[in-house]
Amino acid sequence: MSEIEALVLGLIQGLTEYLPVSSSGHLAIGSALFGINGEENLTFTVAVHVATVLSTLVVLWKEIAWIFKGLFQGRMNDETRYVVNILVSMIPVGIVGFFFKDKVEEVFGSGLFIVGCMLLLTAALLAFSYFAKPRQKEKISLRDAFIIGVAQAAAVMPGLSRSGSTIATGLLLGNKKERLAQFSFLMVIPPILGEALLDVMKAVKGGAEAAVGDISLTALAVGFIAAFVSGCVACKWMINIVKRGKLIYFAIYCAIVGAIVLATSIF
């Protein structure tokens, strides 16, 4: 992987991790265009995912500080309930990651056909949530947190946007737009760090040379910085987009890209 390829893929990861257009799907498309095998560059995948987590911590540091401040009070309060909701939302993706990780990895290596289908499904979810007008709730309930977590677990499919699925599901459940983007971005931090840890363990087991592949430290650093900077921009941008309710434009984008990818994979 060259520095230019690392820059492009890092930018793609950072931007699409938060925008509802599927980072996994766009990384698959970008890797296919560059002729890069993701398994050969496991270290790069771990690096750019950790970079996006760091961008979340930077952008939402006030909310994270609020949560920890409340936790240290040692009683059940809004902050503690928020953490409980995040923990509940992690249950579905934890089950998928623990029991079906190998199956998911097989799907990731099955070509762009599934990516095109999942991008079209993302478009449908975003469009449906845009036109549906359920009664808005003041707080995200435990039930809603679990259902949003199911949407996050389903989004392990390449091309099905995690942020798009979780935010669209939360909107359909009647949760306020102002709360959903923040919850969606915070709930993904533990799963991403957990996945990165599993990838590191896999790399150690397979040997450092197999993990790094043909990527240089310079390319790795370029990809990391690109993912971090673009992630900070996309995270702030997406929060404002959700508040204004402009998700329909991303539905159109996903529909167009999904149709193109599907057509090229078939013909």
Short mmCIF file of C-alpha atoms in Angstrom, two decimals:
data_model
loop_
_atom_site.label_atom_id
_atom_site.label_comp_id
_atom_site.label_asym_id
_atom_site.label_seq_id
_atom_site.Cartn_x
_atom_site.Cartn_y
_atom_site.Cartn_z
CA MET A 1 0.00 0.00 0.00
CA SER A 2 1.42 3.36 -1.04
CA GLU A 3 1.16 6.61 0.93
CA ILE A 4 -1.39 7.97 -1.56
CA GLU A 5 -3.56 4.87 -1.22
CA ALA A 6 -3.29 5.09 2.58
CA LEU A 7 -4.29 8.76 2.45
CA VAL A 8 -7.35 8.08 0.31
CA LEU A 9 -8.48 5.05 2.34
CA GLY A 10 -7.88 6.92 5.61
CA LEU A 11 -10.02 9.82 4.41
CA ILE A 12 -12.72 7.39 3.30
CA GLN A 13 -12.72 5.65 6.69
CA GLY A 14 -12.86 8.87 8.70
CA LEU A 15 -15.61 10.47 6.63
CA THR A 16 -17.82 7.42 6.12
CA GLU A 17 -17.58 6.14 9.71
CA TYR A 18 -19.92 8.93 10.78
CA LEU A 19 -21.79 9.82 7.60
CA PRO A 20 -24.63 7.34 6.95
CA VAL A 21 -23.09 5.85 3.82
CA SER A 22 -21.20 2.80 5.23
CA SER A 23 -17.48 2.96 5.92
CA SER A 24 -17.07 -0.79 5.37
CA GLY A 25 -18.79 -0.58 2.00
CA HIS A 26 -16.71 2.37 0.82
CA LEU A 27 -13.48 0.81 2.08
CA ALA A 28 -14.37 -2.35 0.16
CA ILE A 29 -14.97 -0.29 -2.98
CA GLY A 30 -11.76 1.70 -2.48
CA SER A 31 -9.70 -1.42 -1.79
CA ALA A 32 -11.13 -3.08 -4.90
CA LEU A 33 -10.23 -0.06 -7.04
CA PHE A 34 -6.66 -0.07 -5.67
CA GLY A 35 -6.38 -3.86 -5.82
CA ILE A 36 -5.70 -4.10 -2.08
CA ASN A 37 -6.53 -7.19 -0.05
CA GLY A 38 -7.73 -6.16 3.42
CA GLU A 39 -6.40 -9.33 5.00
CA GLU A 40 -2.89 -8.42 3.87
CA ASN A 41 -3.06 -5.04 5.71
CA LEU A 42 -4.71 -5.88 9.01
CA THR A 43 -2.58 -3.31 10.84
CA PHE A 44 -3.90 -0.51 8.63
CA THR A 45 -7.51 -1.51 9.34
CA VAL A 46 -6.87 -1.47 13.09
CA ALA A 47 -5.07 1.89 12.88
CA VAL A 48 -7.79 3.76 10.99
CA HIS A 49 -10.53 2.36 13.24
CA VAL A 50 -8.66 3.46 16.36
CA ALA A 51 -8.16 6.88 14.72
CA THR A 52 -11.92 7.29 14.29
CA VAL A 53 -12.49 6.35 17.93
CA LEU A 54 -10.01 9.06 18.96
CA SER A 55 -11.84 11.57 16.78
CA THR A 56 -15.07 10.71 18.62
CA LEU A 57 -13.36 11.26 21.98
CA VAL A 58 -12.08 14.65 20.83
CA VAL A 59 -15.38 15.90 19.38
CA LEU A 60 -17.59 14.58 22.19
CA TRP A 61 -15.21 15.16 25.10
CA LYS A 62 -17.71 17.35 26.97
CA GLU A 63 -20.39 14.65 26.82
CA ILE A 64 -17.88 11.98 27.87
CA ALA A 65 -16.69 14.15 30.78
CA TRP A 66 -20.34 14.65 31.81
CA ILE A 67 -20.86 10.89 31.85
CA PHE A 68 -17.78 10.14 33.97
CA LYS A 69 -18.57 12.99 36.37
CA GLY A 70 -22.01 11.51 36.98
CA LEU A 71 -20.66 7.97 37.39
CA PHE A 72 -18.35 9.03 40.19
CA GLN A 73 -21.33 10.29 42.21
CA GLY A 74 -22.05 6.66 43.13
CA ARG A 75 -25.82 6.75 42.58
CA MET A 76 -28.37 6.12 39.86
CA ASN A 77 -28.67 9.35 37.86
CA ASP A 78 -29.03 10.42 34.22
CA GLU A 79 -25.37 9.75 33.53
CA THR A 80 -25.51 6.24 34.99
CA ARG A 81 -28.66 5.45 33.01
CA TYR A 82 -26.92 6.68 29.87
CA VAL A 83 -24.03 4.26 30.47
CA VAL A 84 -26.47 1.42 31.14
CA ASN A 85 -28.16 2.18 27.81
CA ILE A 86 -24.80 2.03 26.03
CA LEU A 87 -23.99 -1.30 27.71
CA VAL A 88 -27.38 -2.71 26.70
CA SER A 89 -26.86 -1.52 23.12
CA MET A 90 -23.58 -3.48 23.01
CA ILE A 91 -25.23 -6.85 23.72
CA PRO A 92 -26.36 -7.66 20.13
CA VAL A 93 -23.07 -6.69 18.46
CA GLY A 94 -21.18 -8.57 21.19
CA ILE A 95 -23.16 -11.73 20.39
CA VAL A 96 -22.52 -11.33 16.66
CA GLY A 97 -18.82 -10.63 17.18
CA PHE A 98 -18.32 -13.56 19.57
CA PHE A 99 -20.33 -16.26 17.80
CA PHE A 100 -20.40 -15.19 14.14
CA LYS A 101 -17.12 -13.28 13.54
CA ASP A 102 -15.82 -15.89 11.07
CA LYS A 103 -19.07 -15.86 9.10
CA VAL A 104 -19.00 -12.06 8.93
CA GLU A 105 -15.41 -12.13 7.64
CA GLU A 106 -16.51 -14.55 4.91
CA VAL A 107 -19.19 -12.08 3.84
CA PHE A 108 -16.62 -9.27 3.72
CA GLY A 109 -14.60 -11.30 1.26
CA SER A 110 -17.52 -12.26 -0.97
CA GLY A 111 -17.20 -9.36 -3.45
CA LEU A 112 -19.07 -6.13 -4.13
CA PHE A 113 -22.49 -7.65 -4.87
CA ILE A 114 -23.43 -7.76 -1.19
CA VAL A 115 -22.05 -4.21 -0.75
CA GLY A 116 -24.39 -2.90 -3.46
CA CYS A 117 -27.40 -4.65 -1.91
CA MET A 118 -26.63 -3.32 1.57
CA LEU A 119 -26.13 0.24 0.26
CA LEU A 120 -29.61 0.06 -1.26
CA LEU A 121 -30.96 -1.19 2.08
CA THR A 122 -29.22 1.74 3.82
CA ALA A 123 -30.91 4.11 1.36
CA ALA A 124 -34.31 2.55 2.10
CA LEU A 125 -33.81 2.87 5.88
CA LEU A 126 -32.75 6.52 5.65
CA ALA A 127 -35.63 7.39 3.34
CA PHE A 128 -38.19 5.61 5.53
CA SER A 129 -36.95 7.37 8.68
CA TYR A 130 -37.06 10.72 6.88
CA PHE A 131 -40.71 10.44 5.86
CA ALA A 132 -41.96 8.69 9.02
CA LYS A 133 -43.05 11.10 11.77
CA PRO A 134 -43.41 9.15 15.05
CA ARG A 135 -44.10 10.86 18.36
CA GLN A 136 -40.79 12.02 19.86
CA LYS A 137 -39.65 10.80 23.27
CA GLU A 138 -37.63 12.76 25.77
CA LYS A 139 -35.17 9.98 26.62
CA ILE A 140 -33.82 6.81 25.01
CA SER A 141 -35.27 3.84 26.91
CA LEU A 142 -33.57 0.52 27.66
CA ARG A 143 -35.82 -1.15 25.10
CA ASP A 144 -34.91 1.38 22.45
CA ALA A 145 -31.21 1.10 23.30
CA PHE A 146 -31.37 -2.66 22.74
CA ILE A 147 -33.22 -2.31 19.42
CA ILE A 148 -30.73 0.34 18.25
CA GLY A 149 -28.02 -2.13 19.29
CA VAL A 150 -29.63 -4.78 17.07
CA ALA A 151 -29.41 -2.30 14.19
CA GLN A 152 -25.72 -1.78 14.98
CA ALA A 153 -25.15 -5.55 15.00
CA ALA A 154 -26.85 -5.88 11.60
CA ALA A 155 -24.56 -3.15 10.26
CA VAL A 156 -21.55 -5.48 10.43
CA MET A 157 -22.66 -6.35 6.91
CA PRO A 158 -20.44 -4.49 4.41
CA GLY A 159 -22.43 -1.68 2.83
CA LEU A 160 -25.02 -1.37 5.60
CA SER A 161 -24.19 1.91 7.34
CA ARG A 162 -23.78 1.67 11.11
CA SER A 163 -24.58 5.30 11.81
CA GLY A 164 -27.36 5.27 9.22
CA SER A 165 -28.92 2.11 10.66
CA THR A 166 -28.72 3.17 14.30
CA ILE A 167 -29.91 6.75 13.73
CA ALA A 168 -32.71 5.69 11.37
CA THR A 169 -33.84 3.01 13.83
CA GLY A 170 -33.81 5.51 16.70
CA LEU A 171 -35.85 7.99 14.68
CA LEU A 172 -38.40 5.31 13.77
CA LEU A 173 -38.68 4.46 17.49
CA GLY A 174 -39.56 8.10 18.17
CA ASN A 175 -36.35 9.34 19.77
CA LYS A 176 -35.30 12.97 19.43
CA LYS A 177 -32.81 13.79 16.68
CA GLU A 178 -30.69 15.88 19.05
CA ARG A 179 -29.94 12.87 21.26
CA LEU A 180 -29.53 10.18 18.62
CA ALA A 181 -26.34 11.27 16.85
CA GLN A 182 -24.47 11.63 20.15
CA PHE A 183 -25.73 8.25 21.43
CA SER A 184 -24.97 6.58 18.09
CA PHE A 185 -21.37 7.79 18.07
CA LEU A 186 -20.70 7.00 21.74
CA MET A 187 -22.19 3.50 21.60
CA VAL A 188 -19.76 2.44 18.87
CA ILE A 189 -16.60 3.23 20.86
CA PRO A 190 -16.50 -0.01 22.94
CA PRO A 191 -17.26 -2.34 19.96
CA ILE A 192 -14.62 -0.68 17.75
CA LEU A 193 -11.99 -0.89 20.49
CA GLY A 194 -12.99 -4.50 21.14
CA GLU A 195 -12.72 -5.36 17.45
CA ALA A 196 -9.34 -3.63 17.26
CA LEU A 197 -8.14 -5.68 20.24
CA LEU A 198 -9.29 -8.90 18.57
CA ASP A 199 -7.51 -7.91 15.36
CA VAL A 200 -4.32 -7.20 17.29
CA MET A 201 -4.55 -10.62 18.96
CA LYS A 202 -5.11 -12.19 15.55
CA ALA A 203 -2.10 -10.32 14.19
CA VAL A 204 0.10 -11.47 17.09
CA LYS A 205 -1.07 -15.04 16.60
CA GLY A 206 -0.40 -14.88 12.86
CA GLY A 207 2.94 -13.14 13.22
CA ALA A 208 3.89 -9.49 12.83
CA GLU A 209 4.92 -9.87 9.18
CA ALA A 210 1.52 -11.29 8.22
CA ALA A 211 -0.25 -8.49 10.04
CA VAL A 212 1.70 -5.61 8.54
CA GLY A 213 1.81 -7.02 5.04
CA ASP A 214 3.42 -4.64 2.57
CA ILE A 215 2.43 -1.39 4.32
CA SER A 216 5.18 0.97 5.50
CA LEU A 217 5.16 2.92 8.77
CA THR A 218 4.87 6.14 6.75
CA ALA A 219 1.76 4.91 4.94
CA LEU A 220 0.33 3.71 8.26
CA ALA A 221 0.89 7.13 9.83
CA VAL A 222 -0.64 8.91 6.81
CA GLY A 223 -3.74 6.72 6.97
CA PHE A 224 -4.09 7.20 10.73
CA ILE A 225 -3.83 11.01 10.55
CA ALA A 226 -6.18 11.18 7.56
CA ALA A 227 -8.78 9.06 9.34
CA PHE A 228 -8.48 11.09 12.55
CA VAL A 229 -8.78 14.53 10.92
CA SER A 230 -11.58 13.56 8.53
CA GLY A 231 -13.31 11.74 11.39
CA CYS A 232 -13.36 14.90 13.52
CA VAL A 233 -14.85 16.88 10.63
CA ALA A 234 -17.43 14.22 9.76
CA CYS A 235 -18.50 13.69 13.39
CA LYS A 236 -19.25 17.40 13.90
CA TRP A 237 -20.92 17.64 10.50
CA MET A 238 -23.11 14.58 11.06
CA ILE A 239 -24.40 15.81 14.43
CA ASN A 240 -25.59 19.04 12.76
CA ILE A 241 -27.07 17.11 9.82
CA VAL A 242 -29.13 14.88 12.11
CA LYS A 243 -30.40 17.88 14.07
CA ARG A 244 -31.57 19.50 10.80
CA GLY A 245 -33.10 16.23 9.56
CA LYS A 246 -31.26 16.20 6.20
CA LEU A 247 -30.69 12.44 5.97
CA ILE A 248 -32.68 12.13 2.73
CA TYR A 249 -29.70 13.39 0.71
CA PHE A 250 -27.61 10.49 1.97
CA ALA A 251 -30.43 8.10 1.07
CA ILE A 252 -30.23 9.36 -2.52
CA TYR A 253 -26.44 9.04 -2.51
CA CYS A 254 -26.52 5.47 -1.15
CA ALA A 255 -29.18 4.51 -3.70
CA ILE A 256 -27.08 5.83 -6.60
CA VAL A 257 -23.79 4.28 -5.42
CA GLY A 258 -25.52 1.01 -4.49
CA ALA A 259 -27.13 0.74 -7.92
CA ILE A 260 -23.81 1.44 -9.67
CA VAL A 261 -21.91 -1.10 -7.54
CA LEU A 262 -24.65 -3.69 -8.01
CA ALA A 263 -24.69 -3.16 -11.78
CA THR A 264 -20.91 -3.40 -12.12
CA SER A 265 -20.75 -6.53 -9.96
CA ILE A 266 -23.42 -8.26 -12.06
CA PHE A 267 -22.34 -7.15 -15.54
#
